[in-house]
Amino acid sequence: MRKQITGFSNPTVKYLRSLRDKKHRKRSGQFLVEGLRLLEDARESGHLPRQVVMAENRDAHPLIDRLEADVIAAGGEIIETTPDILTKITGKSNAQSVVGVFDEWDTGLDQLDRDAAPIWLVAQALRDPGNLGTMLRTGDAVGAGGLILIDDCADPFSAEAVRASMGAVFTQSLAQARWDEFTAWLRSGSGQLVAASLRDAVPYRGAPYAAPCFILVGNESQGLPESYEAECDLRVTMPMRGRADSLNAAVAGAVLAYEVLAGLEKS
Amino acid sequence: MRKQITGFSNPTVKYLRSLRDKKHRKRSGQFLVEGLRLLEDARESGHLPRQVVMAENRDAHPLIDRLEADVIAAGGEIIETTPDILTKITGKSNAQSVVGVFDEWDTGLDQLDRDAAPIWLVAQALRDPGNLGTMLRTGDAVGAGGLILIDDCADPFSAEAVRASMGAVFTQSLAQARWDEFTAWLRSGSGQLVAASLRDAVPYRGAPYAAPCFILVGNESQGLPESYEAECDLRVTMPMRGRADSLNAAVAGAVLAYEVLAGLEKS
């Protein structure tokens, strides 16, 4: 179906705009994805938006044509509007000319198949959506199965997380759980839980990693709670040659993930 | 010297607030640092603010007392004001209770001593101040000498870059240069220029890194220009097991920097 929206007070405009807020996303179970590149990543990964909103004056593009056709074939909706209304929806003065509305999906642990990949990333109380998206992107690069979000993390469906993931939000599995749910699930099957730590740890380089390896990264300012570190099967240290004793959370996860990848491939 | 400011229209308030803008920072040569932790990092690294602004109703803290004493001994100024005015200065509703005003320093290449460290990070057209600060933080962790910013990068003295650096802006050397200035400087002495690349590259793992090793990272969306890659002494590839062919810039720099560190220590 196609429709046009020309009024700022149209309820659809109000609804789409509300999806910038986590509270409204959770209530509606939908989220926004901005820009043709991300929409194309989604389409290639089998995710189609329910609605596509675009400016009337957009440049023609074969990828937009294909996206439109696929969305309409799937029973979705194409909405044409003015650049000003598009700006109002996204809150960006330089609004990308295409926005998609997607249904969020189930992020229960039971959706995960731990044997589908040798590496899984696990983030605890990760507050920065940019870090969260960057971890998804890194997970894609190292061939991880997905990202498991423990305790209160940033919303993986926020615009910033989706953008930073560079489309990996559509290819990496995603789960959200409390710590005790996670550990119960983890211990119900095979899996090695690994974290960077300063306590009772071995050098991260060449450590005995084993698949499926779950790489646990802690909160940006607090790090991991001591009891979470104690639950790990392997604690590793990374060189810290300067004043600080920690790395950015997404960086620490990535350096460790690449080391695990190298270790698993050698063994 | 100590003074009190109670009026929003005080010219000092206006001036301090203006330092949130890059344009005004460049004109005045000063920048803001928010929060006691960063101010303490600065002090320990030998950098004292010209002025310290704090809320009248702050909690007492021995580190604040020491900072105050040091700033006054150095001829600086302590400004007490209201929480509302502090919020106006920083633009944050939850303003940290202490803000320092620092002089920017010389970021010419001739300030760098390339033999002072085995690793240097080099970023080209890095636009995200968070990535820039994260690279400074990583540089500190791997024992790098500093960060060299090529072409038009984000401002290392922006609040976001300073915050993401976790204080490393005060410990890592910092230089800014155009590409041709940088290559002329680089080739005037010893130094291996290394970049991650898909062209004519060897595996990053175990590649023949040599100190001083300059790790070059390209712009977030464009990557490195081909001619910049061609200038490198060593091009390395990192595994990309997923859909994407690149990592976040700060992540790529960090994974490479840790590999270089391991390689240099083995040799």
Short mmCIF file of C-alpha atoms in Angstrom, two decimals:
data_model
loop_
_atom_site.label_atom_id
_atom_site.label_comp_id
_atom_site.label_asym_id
_atom_site.label_seq_id
_atom_site.Cartn_x
_atom_site.Cartn_y
_atom_site.Cartn_z
CA MET A 1 0.00 0.00 0.00
CA ARG A 2 1.13 3.55 -0.66
CA LYS A 3 0.15 6.72 1.06
CA GLN A 4 1.16 10.32 1.33
CA ILE A 5 1.51 12.38 4.46
CA THR A 6 1.71 16.14 4.19
CA GLY A 7 0.65 17.31 7.64
CA PHE A 8 2.88 17.55 10.70
CA SER A 9 -0.02 16.65 12.95
CA ASN A 10 -0.76 13.37 11.20
CA PRO A 11 -0.94 10.63 13.86
CA THR A 12 1.49 8.45 11.89
CA VAL A 13 4.10 11.21 12.11
CA LYS A 14 3.53 11.44 15.83
CA TYR A 15 3.78 7.67 16.20
CA LEU A 16 6.99 7.36 14.15
CA ARG A 17 8.56 10.21 16.03
CA SER A 18 7.73 8.54 19.34
CA LEU A 19 9.88 5.55 18.31
CA ARG A 20 12.97 7.64 19.08
CA ASP A 21 12.12 6.99 22.74
CA LYS A 22 12.97 3.68 24.30
CA LYS A 23 9.75 3.72 26.32
CA HIS A 24 7.63 3.98 23.17
CA ARG A 25 9.69 1.38 21.35
CA LYS A 26 9.13 -1.09 24.15
CA ARG A 27 5.41 -0.34 24.22
CA SER A 28 4.95 -0.74 20.48
CA GLY A 29 7.62 -3.34 19.78
CA GLN A 30 8.85 -1.39 16.75
CA PHE A 31 11.99 0.57 15.93
CA LEU A 32 13.32 2.90 13.24
CA VAL A 33 16.21 2.33 10.87
CA GLU A 34 17.58 5.33 8.99
CA GLY A 35 19.31 5.33 5.65
CA LEU A 36 19.27 3.21 2.54
CA ARG A 37 22.49 1.41 3.38
CA LEU A 38 21.15 -0.03 6.64
CA LEU A 39 17.81 -0.83 5.03
CA GLU A 40 19.63 -2.73 2.31
CA ASP A 41 21.69 -4.62 4.95
CA ALA A 42 18.42 -5.54 6.61
CA ARG A 43 16.77 -6.68 3.36
CA GLU A 44 19.77 -8.83 2.45
CA SER A 45 19.58 -10.42 5.90
CA GLY A 46 15.92 -11.25 5.45
CA HIS A 47 14.45 -8.39 7.49
CA LEU A 48 11.88 -6.22 5.75
CA PRO A 49 10.39 -3.07 7.27
CA ARG A 50 6.65 -2.91 7.87
CA GLN A 51 6.71 0.65 6.59
CA VAL A 52 9.14 2.73 4.58
CA VAL A 53 8.97 6.49 4.89
CA MET A 54 10.72 8.62 2.31
CA ALA A 55 10.91 12.14 1.02
CA GLU A 56 8.93 12.95 -2.11
CA ASN A 57 11.92 14.69 -3.64
CA ARG A 58 14.37 11.82 -3.16
CA ASP A 59 16.74 10.84 -5.94
CA ALA A 60 15.79 7.69 -7.81
CA HIS A 61 17.83 4.65 -6.81
CA PRO A 62 17.50 1.03 -7.96
CA LEU A 63 17.89 -0.21 -4.37
CA ILE A 64 14.94 1.93 -3.29
CA ASP A 65 12.88 0.54 -6.14
CA ARG A 66 13.67 -3.01 -5.06
CA LEU A 67 13.01 -2.26 -1.41
CA GLU A 68 9.64 -0.70 -2.31
CA ALA A 69 8.66 -3.71 -4.38
CA ASP A 70 9.65 -6.16 -1.65
CA VAL A 71 7.86 -4.22 1.08
CA ILE A 72 4.66 -3.97 -0.92
CA ALA A 73 4.84 -7.65 -1.87
CA ALA A 74 5.10 -8.47 1.85
CA GLY A 75 2.01 -6.41 2.63
CA GLY A 76 3.93 -3.42 3.96
CA GLU A 77 3.39 0.25 3.38
CA ILE A 78 5.28 2.98 1.49
CA ILE A 79 4.77 6.46 2.90
CA GLU A 80 5.85 9.54 1.00
CA THR A 81 6.23 12.77 2.87
CA THR A 82 8.04 16.11 2.89
CA PRO A 83 11.70 16.49 3.89
CA ASP A 84 10.57 18.65 6.83
CA ILE A 85 8.31 15.93 8.19
CA LEU A 86 11.06 13.37 7.71
CA THR A 87 13.34 15.64 9.72
CA LYS A 88 10.69 15.85 12.41
CA ILE A 89 10.46 12.04 12.58
CA THR A 90 14.18 11.40 12.88
CA GLY A 91 15.15 14.50 14.82
CA LYS A 92 18.09 15.08 12.46
CA SER A 93 18.44 18.27 10.53
CA ASN A 94 20.09 16.34 7.73
CA ALA A 95 17.58 13.49 7.62
CA GLN A 96 18.53 10.50 5.57
CA SER A 97 15.99 10.26 2.81
CA VAL A 98 14.62 6.81 3.73
CA VAL A 99 13.47 5.48 7.09
CA GLY A 100 12.17 1.98 7.78
CA VAL A 101 9.92 0.81 10.61
CA PHE A 102 10.73 -2.70 11.82
CA ASP A 103 9.17 -5.03 14.32
CA GLU A 104 11.50 -5.85 17.20
CA TRP A 105 12.09 -9.55 17.59
CA ASP A 106 12.23 -12.03 20.41
CA THR A 107 15.50 -11.71 22.34
CA GLY A 108 15.05 -14.65 24.70
CA LEU A 109 18.05 -16.86 25.41
CA ASP A 110 16.10 -19.84 24.06
CA GLN A 111 16.40 -18.28 20.60
CA LEU A 112 20.15 -18.92 20.62
CA ASP A 113 21.85 -21.99 19.21
CA ARG A 114 25.18 -21.96 21.02
CA ASP A 115 26.65 -24.54 18.65
CA ALA A 116 26.01 -22.33 15.64
CA ALA A 117 29.20 -20.30 16.23
CA PRO A 118 32.52 -20.68 18.07
CA ILE A 119 32.38 -17.22 19.66
CA TRP A 120 29.64 -15.29 21.49
CA LEU A 121 29.92 -11.81 22.93
CA VAL A 122 28.31 -11.05 26.28
CA ALA A 123 27.95 -7.52 27.66
CA GLN A 124 26.96 -6.69 31.20
CA ALA A 125 25.22 -3.38 31.96
CA LEU A 126 26.65 -1.80 28.82
CA ARG A 127 25.21 1.70 28.84
CA ASP A 128 26.51 3.28 25.66
CA PRO A 129 24.45 2.37 22.58
CA GLY A 130 27.47 3.18 20.40
CA ASN A 131 29.52 0.58 22.27
CA LEU A 132 26.67 -1.90 21.95
CA GLY A 133 26.43 -1.39 18.18
CA THR A 134 30.21 -1.57 17.86
CA MET A 135 30.19 -4.93 19.66
CA LEU A 136 27.59 -6.25 17.20
CA ARG A 137 29.78 -5.05 14.34
CA THR A 138 32.84 -6.74 15.86
CA GLY A 139 30.82 -9.91 16.41
CA ASP A 140 29.99 -10.00 12.71
CA ALA A 141 33.69 -9.54 11.85
CA VAL A 142 34.96 -12.38 14.05
CA GLY A 143 32.18 -14.75 13.00
CA ALA A 144 30.47 -14.66 16.39
CA GLY A 145 26.97 -16.00 16.75
CA GLY A 146 25.60 -12.97 18.51
CA LEU A 147 25.53 -10.64 21.48
CA ILE A 148 23.97 -11.46 24.84
CA LEU A 149 23.00 -8.43 26.92
CA ILE A 150 23.10 -8.97 30.67
CA ASP A 151 21.29 -6.83 33.26
CA ASP A 152 20.38 -3.25 32.27
CA CYS A 153 22.03 -2.48 28.96
CA ALA A 154 21.42 0.19 26.35
CA ASP A 155 18.64 -0.63 23.91
CA PRO A 156 19.98 -2.56 20.89
CA PHE A 157 17.09 -1.15 18.84
CA SER A 158 18.03 2.50 19.45
CA ALA A 159 19.03 4.48 16.36
CA GLU A 160 22.57 4.92 17.68
CA ALA A 161 23.10 1.21 18.36
CA VAL A 162 21.64 0.21 14.99
CA ARG A 163 23.85 2.75 13.22
CA ALA A 164 27.02 1.75 15.06
CA SER A 165 26.31 -1.91 14.28
CA MET A 166 26.58 -1.11 10.56
CA GLY A 167 23.80 -3.59 9.92
CA ALA A 168 25.10 -6.34 12.19
CA VAL A 169 21.99 -5.95 14.36
CA PHE A 170 20.26 -7.84 11.53
CA THR A 171 22.82 -10.64 11.23
CA GLN A 172 24.01 -11.26 14.78
CA SER A 173 21.68 -13.04 17.18
CA LEU A 174 20.62 -10.90 20.09
CA ALA A 175 19.53 -11.99 23.56
CA GLN A 176 18.69 -10.12 26.75
CA ALA A 177 18.74 -11.73 30.18
CA ARG A 178 19.39 -11.24 33.86
CA TRP A 179 22.68 -12.67 35.10
CA ASP A 180 21.13 -15.65 36.89
CA GLU A 181 19.03 -16.53 33.85
CA PHE A 182 22.15 -16.33 31.71
CA THR A 183 24.31 -18.51 33.94
CA ALA A 184 21.53 -21.11 34.27
CA TRP A 185 21.23 -21.23 30.48
CA LEU A 186 25.02 -21.28 30.00
CA ARG A 187 25.57 -24.15 32.42
CA SER A 188 22.80 -26.20 30.84
CA GLY A 189 25.14 -26.93 27.91
CA SER A 190 28.71 -26.58 26.79
CA GLY A 191 30.44 -23.20 26.84
CA GLN A 192 33.49 -21.46 28.25
CA LEU A 193 32.91 -18.12 29.96
CA VAL A 194 35.92 -15.79 29.60
CA ALA A 195 36.55 -12.28 30.90
CA ALA A 196 39.40 -9.83 31.06
CA SER A 197 40.30 -9.43 34.71
CA LEU A 198 43.06 -8.29 37.01
CA ARG A 199 42.32 -11.07 39.52
CA ASP A 200 43.75 -14.57 39.34
CA ALA A 201 44.19 -14.35 35.59
CA VAL A 202 46.47 -15.71 32.88
CA PRO A 203 47.89 -13.71 29.95
CA TYR A 204 45.20 -13.27 27.29
CA ARG A 205 47.69 -14.13 24.55
CA GLY A 206 47.63 -17.86 23.88
CA ALA A 207 45.25 -18.64 26.74
CA PRO A 208 43.37 -21.98 26.46
CA TYR A 209 40.20 -20.74 24.77
CA ALA A 210 37.57 -23.32 23.86
CA ALA A 211 34.48 -23.16 21.65
CA PRO A 212 31.77 -22.15 22.17
CA CYS A 213 33.63 -19.31 23.91
CA PHE A 214 31.51 -16.64 25.63
CA ILE A 215 33.47 -13.38 25.98
CA LEU A 216 32.10 -11.31 28.85
CA VAL A 217 32.63 -7.54 28.96
CA GLY A 218 31.57 -5.36 31.89
CA ASN A 219 29.97 -2.00 32.39
CA GLU A 220 31.87 1.05 31.05
CA SER A 221 32.59 2.64 34.39
CA GLN A 222 32.27 -0.16 36.97
CA GLY A 223 33.64 -3.13 35.08
CA LEU A 224 32.32 -6.58 36.04
CA PRO A 225 31.04 -7.35 39.54
CA GLU A 226 33.50 -9.59 41.39
CA SER A 227 30.99 -12.43 41.63
CA TYR A 228 30.53 -12.35 37.84
CA GLU A 229 34.28 -12.62 37.34
CA ALA A 230 34.37 -15.50 39.80
CA GLU A 231 31.82 -17.39 37.67
CA CYS A 232 34.17 -17.26 34.65
CA ASP A 233 35.94 -20.43 33.52
CA LEU A 234 38.92 -18.38 32.35
CA ARG A 235 40.15 -14.97 33.45
CA VAL A 236 42.73 -13.30 31.26
CA THR A 237 44.82 -10.13 31.56
CA MET A 238 45.67 -7.77 28.76
CA PRO A 239 48.81 -5.64 28.84
CA MET A 240 48.21 -2.19 30.35
CA ARG A 241 51.39 -0.21 29.82
CA GLY A 242 50.10 3.22 30.77
CA ARG A 243 48.38 4.95 33.64
CA ALA A 244 44.98 3.40 33.11
CA ASP A 245 43.97 -0.14 34.02
CA SER A 246 41.18 -0.60 31.51
CA LEU A 247 40.16 -0.21 27.90
CA ASN A 248 36.95 1.04 26.34
CA ALA A 249 34.45 -1.83 26.72
CA ALA A 250 33.92 -2.37 22.99
CA VAL A 251 37.69 -2.22 22.39
CA ALA A 252 38.43 -4.74 25.14
CA GLY A 253 35.81 -7.09 23.73
CA ALA A 254 37.26 -6.78 20.24
CA VAL A 255 40.90 -7.34 21.19
CA LEU A 256 39.87 -10.39 23.19
CA ALA A 257 37.54 -11.68 20.43
CA TYR A 258 40.33 -11.51 17.83
CA GLU A 259 42.66 -13.36 20.19
CA VAL A 260 40.03 -16.05 20.81
CA LEU A 261 39.46 -16.36 17.05
CA ALA A 262 43.19 -16.86 16.46
CA GLY A 263 43.44 -19.33 19.34
CA LEU A 264 40.47 -21.44 18.23
CA GLU A 265 41.76 -21.60 14.66
CA LYS A 266 45.19 -22.77 15.76
CA SER A 267 43.85 -25.57 17.93
CA MET B 1 42.73 33.97 43.41
CA ARG B 2 39.17 33.16 44.34
CA LYS B 3 35.99 34.65 43.09
CA GLN B 4 32.28 34.07 43.10
CA ILE B 5 29.88 34.29 40.22
CA THR B 6 26.18 34.45 40.87
CA GLY B 7 24.81 36.00 37.68
CA PHE B 8 24.01 34.15 34.47
CA SER B 9 25.00 37.19 32.42
CA ASN B 10 28.50 37.36 33.86
CA PRO B 11 30.98 37.56 30.94
CA THR B 12 33.05 34.71 32.41
CA VAL B 13 30.01 32.43 32.24
CA LYS B 14 29.48 33.45 28.64
CA TYR B 15 33.13 32.83 27.84
CA LEU B 16 33.28 29.42 29.52
CA ARG B 17 30.09 28.37 27.83
CA SER B 18 31.53 29.38 24.44
CA LEU B 19 34.33 26.83 24.93
CA ARG B 20 31.85 24.07 24.10
CA ASP B 21 32.23 25.25 20.48
CA LYS B 22 35.28 24.24 18.50
CA LYS B 23 35.40 27.66 16.83
CA HIS B 24 35.69 29.42 20.17
CA ARG B 25 38.20 26.90 21.50
CA LYS B 26 40.43 27.52 18.50
CA ARG B 27 40.12 31.28 18.89
CA SER B 28 40.91 31.28 22.59
CA GLY B 29 43.25 28.29 22.73
CA GLN B 30 41.46 26.95 25.80
CA PHE B 31 39.24 23.96 26.52
CA LEU B 32 37.05 22.58 29.30
CA VAL B 33 37.51 19.42 31.31
CA GLU B 34 34.58 18.16 33.35
CA GLY B 35 34.70 16.09 36.49
CA LEU B 36 37.11 15.55 39.34
CA ARG B 37 38.43 12.28 38.00
CA LEU B 38 39.68 13.81 34.74
CA LEU B 39 41.03 16.87 36.58
CA GLU B 40 42.95 14.56 38.88
CA ASP B 41 44.33 12.63 35.87
CA ALA B 42 45.46 15.97 34.44
CA ARG B 43 47.08 17.10 37.67
CA GLU B 44 48.96 13.82 38.07
CA SER B 45 50.22 14.22 34.51
CA GLY B 46 51.50 17.73 35.23
CA HIS B 47 48.64 19.68 33.66
CA LEU B 48 46.95 22.25 35.87
CA PRO B 49 43.87 24.20 34.85
CA ARG B 50 44.06 27.99 34.64
CA GLN B 51 40.68 28.15 36.28
CA VAL B 52 38.54 25.74 38.26
CA VAL B 53 34.81 26.34 38.39
CA MET B 54 32.75 24.56 41.00
CA ALA B 55 29.37 24.58 42.63
CA GLU B 56 29.12 26.27 46.01
CA ASN B 57 27.21 23.33 47.43
CA ARG B 58 29.73 20.67 46.40
CA ASP B 59 30.68 17.90 48.79
CA ALA B 60 34.09 18.33 50.42
CA HIS B 61 36.76 16.09 48.90
CA PRO B 62 40.49 15.90 49.67
CA LEU B 63 41.31 15.80 45.95
CA ILE B 64 39.42 19.05 45.40
CA ASP B 65 41.32 20.65 48.27
CA ARG B 66 44.63 19.60 46.75
CA LEU B 67 43.60 20.73 43.27
CA GLU B 68 42.52 24.12 44.66
CA ALA B 69 45.81 24.56 46.49
CA ASP B 70 47.87 23.64 43.41
CA VAL B 71 45.88 25.90 41.09
CA ILE B 72 46.19 28.87 43.43
CA ALA B 73 49.91 28.22 43.96
CA ALA B 74 50.34 28.30 40.17
CA GLY B 75 48.56 31.65 39.91
CA GLY B 76 45.27 30.22 38.73
CA GLU B 77 41.75 31.03 39.76
CA ILE B 78 39.02 29.25 41.73
CA ILE B 79 35.51 30.27 40.77
CA GLU B 80 32.52 29.31 42.88
CA THR B 81 29.10 29.49 41.35
CA THR B 82 25.61 28.03 41.51
CA PRO B 83 24.71 24.56 40.20
CA ASP B 84 22.42 26.22 37.64
CA ILE B 85 25.23 28.33 36.22
CA LEU B 86 27.52 25.30 36.14
CA THR B 87 24.81 23.49 34.17
CA LYS B 88 24.64 26.43 31.80
CA ILE B 89 28.40 26.28 31.23
CA THR B 90 28.60 22.57 30.52
CA GLY B 91 25.22 22.14 28.84
CA LYS B 92 24.57 19.05 30.94
CA SER B 93 21.54 18.83 33.16
CA ASN B 94 23.54 16.68 35.55
CA ALA B 95 26.64 18.86 35.60
CA GLN B 96 29.69 17.38 37.24
CA SER B 97 30.49 19.53 40.19
CA VAL B 98 33.95 20.64 39.02
CA VAL B 99 35.08 22.03 35.66
CA GLY B 100 38.63 23.02 34.71
CA VAL B 101 39.76 25.44 32.02
CA PHE B 102 43.02 24.40 30.36
CA ASP B 103 45.27 25.98 27.78
CA GLU B 104 45.53 23.91 24.62
CA TRP B 105 49.09 22.98 23.77
CA ASP B 106 51.26 22.90 20.68
CA THR B 107 50.38 19.93 18.49
CA GLY B 108 53.12 20.33 15.89
CA LEU B 109 54.90 17.20 14.65
CA ASP B 110 58.19 18.67 15.83
CA GLN B 111 56.95 18.17 19.41
CA LEU B 112 57.14 14.39 18.96
CA ASP B 113 60.12 12.23 19.86
CA ARG B 114 59.52 9.12 17.75
CA ASP B 115 62.13 7.15 19.66
CA ALA B 116 60.32 7.69 22.95
CA ALA B 117 57.91 4.82 22.24
CA PRO B 118 57.70 1.68 20.08
CA ILE B 119 54.14 2.35 18.88
CA TRP B 120 52.37 5.45 17.56
CA LEU B 121 48.77 5.69 16.48
CA VAL B 122 47.89 7.72 13.40
CA ALA B 123 44.30 8.61 12.46
CA GLN B 124 43.25 10.05 9.14
CA ALA B 125 40.10 12.20 8.92
CA LEU B 126 38.68 10.61 12.06
CA ARG B 127 35.38 12.42 12.55
CA ASP B 128 33.97 10.95 15.74
CA PRO B 129 35.40 12.55 18.89
CA GLY B 130 34.48 9.41 20.85
CA ASN B 131 36.62 7.30 18.51
CA LEU B 132 39.42 9.84 18.84
CA GLY B 133 39.32 9.73 22.63
CA THR B 134 39.10 5.93 22.57
CA MET B 135 42.26 5.81 20.43
CA LEU B 136 44.09 7.97 22.98
CA ARG B 137 42.93 5.61 25.73
CA THR B 138 44.11 2.57 23.73
CA GLY B 139 47.43 4.31 23.05
CA ASP B 140 47.96 4.72 26.77
CA ALA B 141 47.16 1.03 27.31
CA VAL B 142 49.62 -0.31 24.71
CA GLY B 143 52.39 2.08 25.75
CA ALA B 144 52.15 4.16 22.59
CA GLY B 145 53.84 7.53 22.41
CA GLY B 146 50.83 9.37 21.14
CA LEU B 147 48.25 10.01 18.47
CA ILE B 148 48.92 11.83 15.21
CA LEU B 149 45.83 13.33 13.57
CA ILE B 150 46.00 13.58 9.79
CA ASP B 151 43.83 15.86 7.66
CA ASP B 152 40.51 17.04 9.10
CA CYS B 153 39.87 15.13 12.31
CA ALA B 154 37.55 15.73 15.23
CA ASP B 155 38.91 18.12 17.84
CA PRO B 156 40.95 16.29 20.49
CA PHE B 157 40.08 19.08 22.94
CA SER B 158 36.32 18.59 22.65
CA ALA B 159 34.54 17.47 25.80
CA GLU B 160 33.56 14.16 24.22
CA ALA B 161 37.11 13.31 23.08
CA VAL B 162 38.59 14.28 26.45
CA ARG B 163 35.99 12.18 28.26
CA ALA B 164 36.44 9.13 26.01
CA SER B 165 40.23 9.37 26.46
CA MET B 166 39.76 8.77 30.21
CA GLY B 167 42.61 11.20 30.86
CA ALA B 168 44.95 9.88 28.17
CA VAL B 169 44.71 13.24 26.37
CA PHE B 170 47.04 14.43 29.14
CA THR B 171 49.54 11.58 28.88
CA GLN B 172 49.68 10.72 25.18
CA SER B 173 51.49 13.10 22.84
CA LEU B 174 49.21 14.70 20.31
CA ALA B 175 50.07 16.04 16.86
CA GLN B 176 48.01 17.40 13.99
CA ALA B 177 49.29 17.56 10.41
CA ARG B 178 48.35 17.37 6.76
CA TRP B 179 49.27 14.09 5.06
CA ASP B 180 52.23 15.51 3.11
CA GLU B 181 53.63 17.16 6.23
CA PHE B 182 53.28 13.88 8.07
CA THR B 183 54.98 11.75 5.41
CA ALA B 184 57.84 14.27 5.07
CA TRP B 185 58.34 14.14 8.85
CA LEU B 186 57.99 10.34 8.97
CA ARG B 187 60.54 9.76 6.21
CA SER B 188 63.05 12.11 7.82
CA GLY B 189 63.77 9.40 10.40
CA SER B 190 63.12 5.77 11.19
CA GLY B 191 59.59 4.43 11.34
CA GLN B 192 57.39 1.74 9.81
CA LEU B 193 53.98 2.84 8.54
CA VAL B 194 51.36 0.08 8.86
CA ALA B 195 47.72 -0.03 7.88
CA ALA B 196 44.94 -2.59 7.71
CA SER B 197 44.11 -3.03 4.06
CA LEU B 198 42.42 -5.39 1.62
CA ARG B 199 45.00 -4.67 -1.10
CA ASP B 200 48.33 -6.47 -1.42
CA ALA B 201 48.40 -7.29 2.28
CA VAL B 202 49.77 -9.99 4.59
CA PRO B 203 47.92 -11.50 7.56
CA TYR B 204 48.04 -9.09 10.51
CA ARG B 205 48.85 -11.94 12.89
CA GLY B 206 52.62 -12.33 13.16
CA ALA B 207 53.40 -9.74 10.46
CA PRO B 208 56.95 -8.28 10.56
CA TYR B 209 56.24 -5.20 12.68
CA ALA B 210 59.19 -2.95 13.56
CA ALA B 211 59.57 -0.11 16.07
CA PRO B 212 58.85 2.71 15.92
CA CYS B 213 55.66 1.37 14.34
CA PHE B 214 53.10 3.92 13.13
CA ILE B 215 49.62 2.36 12.95
CA LEU B 216 47.46 4.23 10.46
CA VAL B 217 43.66 4.13 10.71
CA GLY B 218 41.36 5.72 8.14
CA ASN B 219 38.15 7.70 8.18
CA GLU B 220 35.05 6.00 9.64
CA SER B 221 33.07 5.83 6.42
CA GLN B 222 35.63 6.14 3.61
CA GLY B 223 38.60 4.25 5.02
CA LEU B 224 42.06 5.29 3.84
CA PRO B 225 42.63 6.87 0.42
CA GLU B 226 44.37 4.40 -1.89
CA SER B 227 47.45 6.62 -2.18
CA TYR B 228 47.80 6.67 1.61
CA GLU B 229 47.67 2.87 1.71
CA ALA B 230 50.28 2.75 -1.04
CA GLU B 231 52.64 4.83 1.11
CA CYS B 232 52.54 2.22 3.88
CA ASP B 233 55.58 0.01 4.50
CA LEU B 234 53.33 -2.86 5.56
CA ARG B 235 49.71 -3.61 4.72
CA VAL B 236 47.97 -6.22 6.80
CA THR B 237 44.57 -7.92 6.67
CA MET B 238 42.42 -8.83 9.61
CA PRO B 239 39.93 -11.71 9.46
CA MET B 240 36.45 -10.57 8.41
CA ARG B 241 34.18 -13.58 8.82
CA GLY B 242 30.85 -11.84 8.40
CA ARG B 243 29.03 -9.66 5.92
CA ALA B 244 31.03 -6.50 6.60
CA ASP B 245 34.54 -5.78 5.40
CA SER B 246 35.58 -3.34 8.10
CA LEU B 247 35.63 -2.68 11.82
CA ASN B 248 34.93 0.45 13.81
CA ALA B 249 38.01 2.67 13.37
CA ALA B 250 38.98 2.73 17.04
CA VAL B 251 38.45 -1.03 17.30
CA ALA B 252 40.59 -1.74 14.22
CA GLY B 253 43.37 0.46 15.62
CA ALA B 254 43.22 -1.32 18.97
CA VAL B 255 43.26 -4.89 17.60
CA LEU B 256 46.21 -3.95 15.42
CA ALA B 257 48.01 -2.11 18.21
CA TYR B 258 47.77 -5.12 20.54
CA GLU B 259 49.10 -7.36 17.78
CA VAL B 260 52.00 -4.97 17.13
CA LEU B 261 52.74 -4.85 20.87
CA ALA B 262 52.86 -8.65 21.03
CA GLY B 263 55.01 -8.83 17.88
CA LEU B 264 57.53 -6.25 19.06
CA GLU B 265 57.87 -7.93 22.44
CA LYS B 266 58.54 -11.31 20.91
CA SER B 267 61.25 -10.02 18.58
#
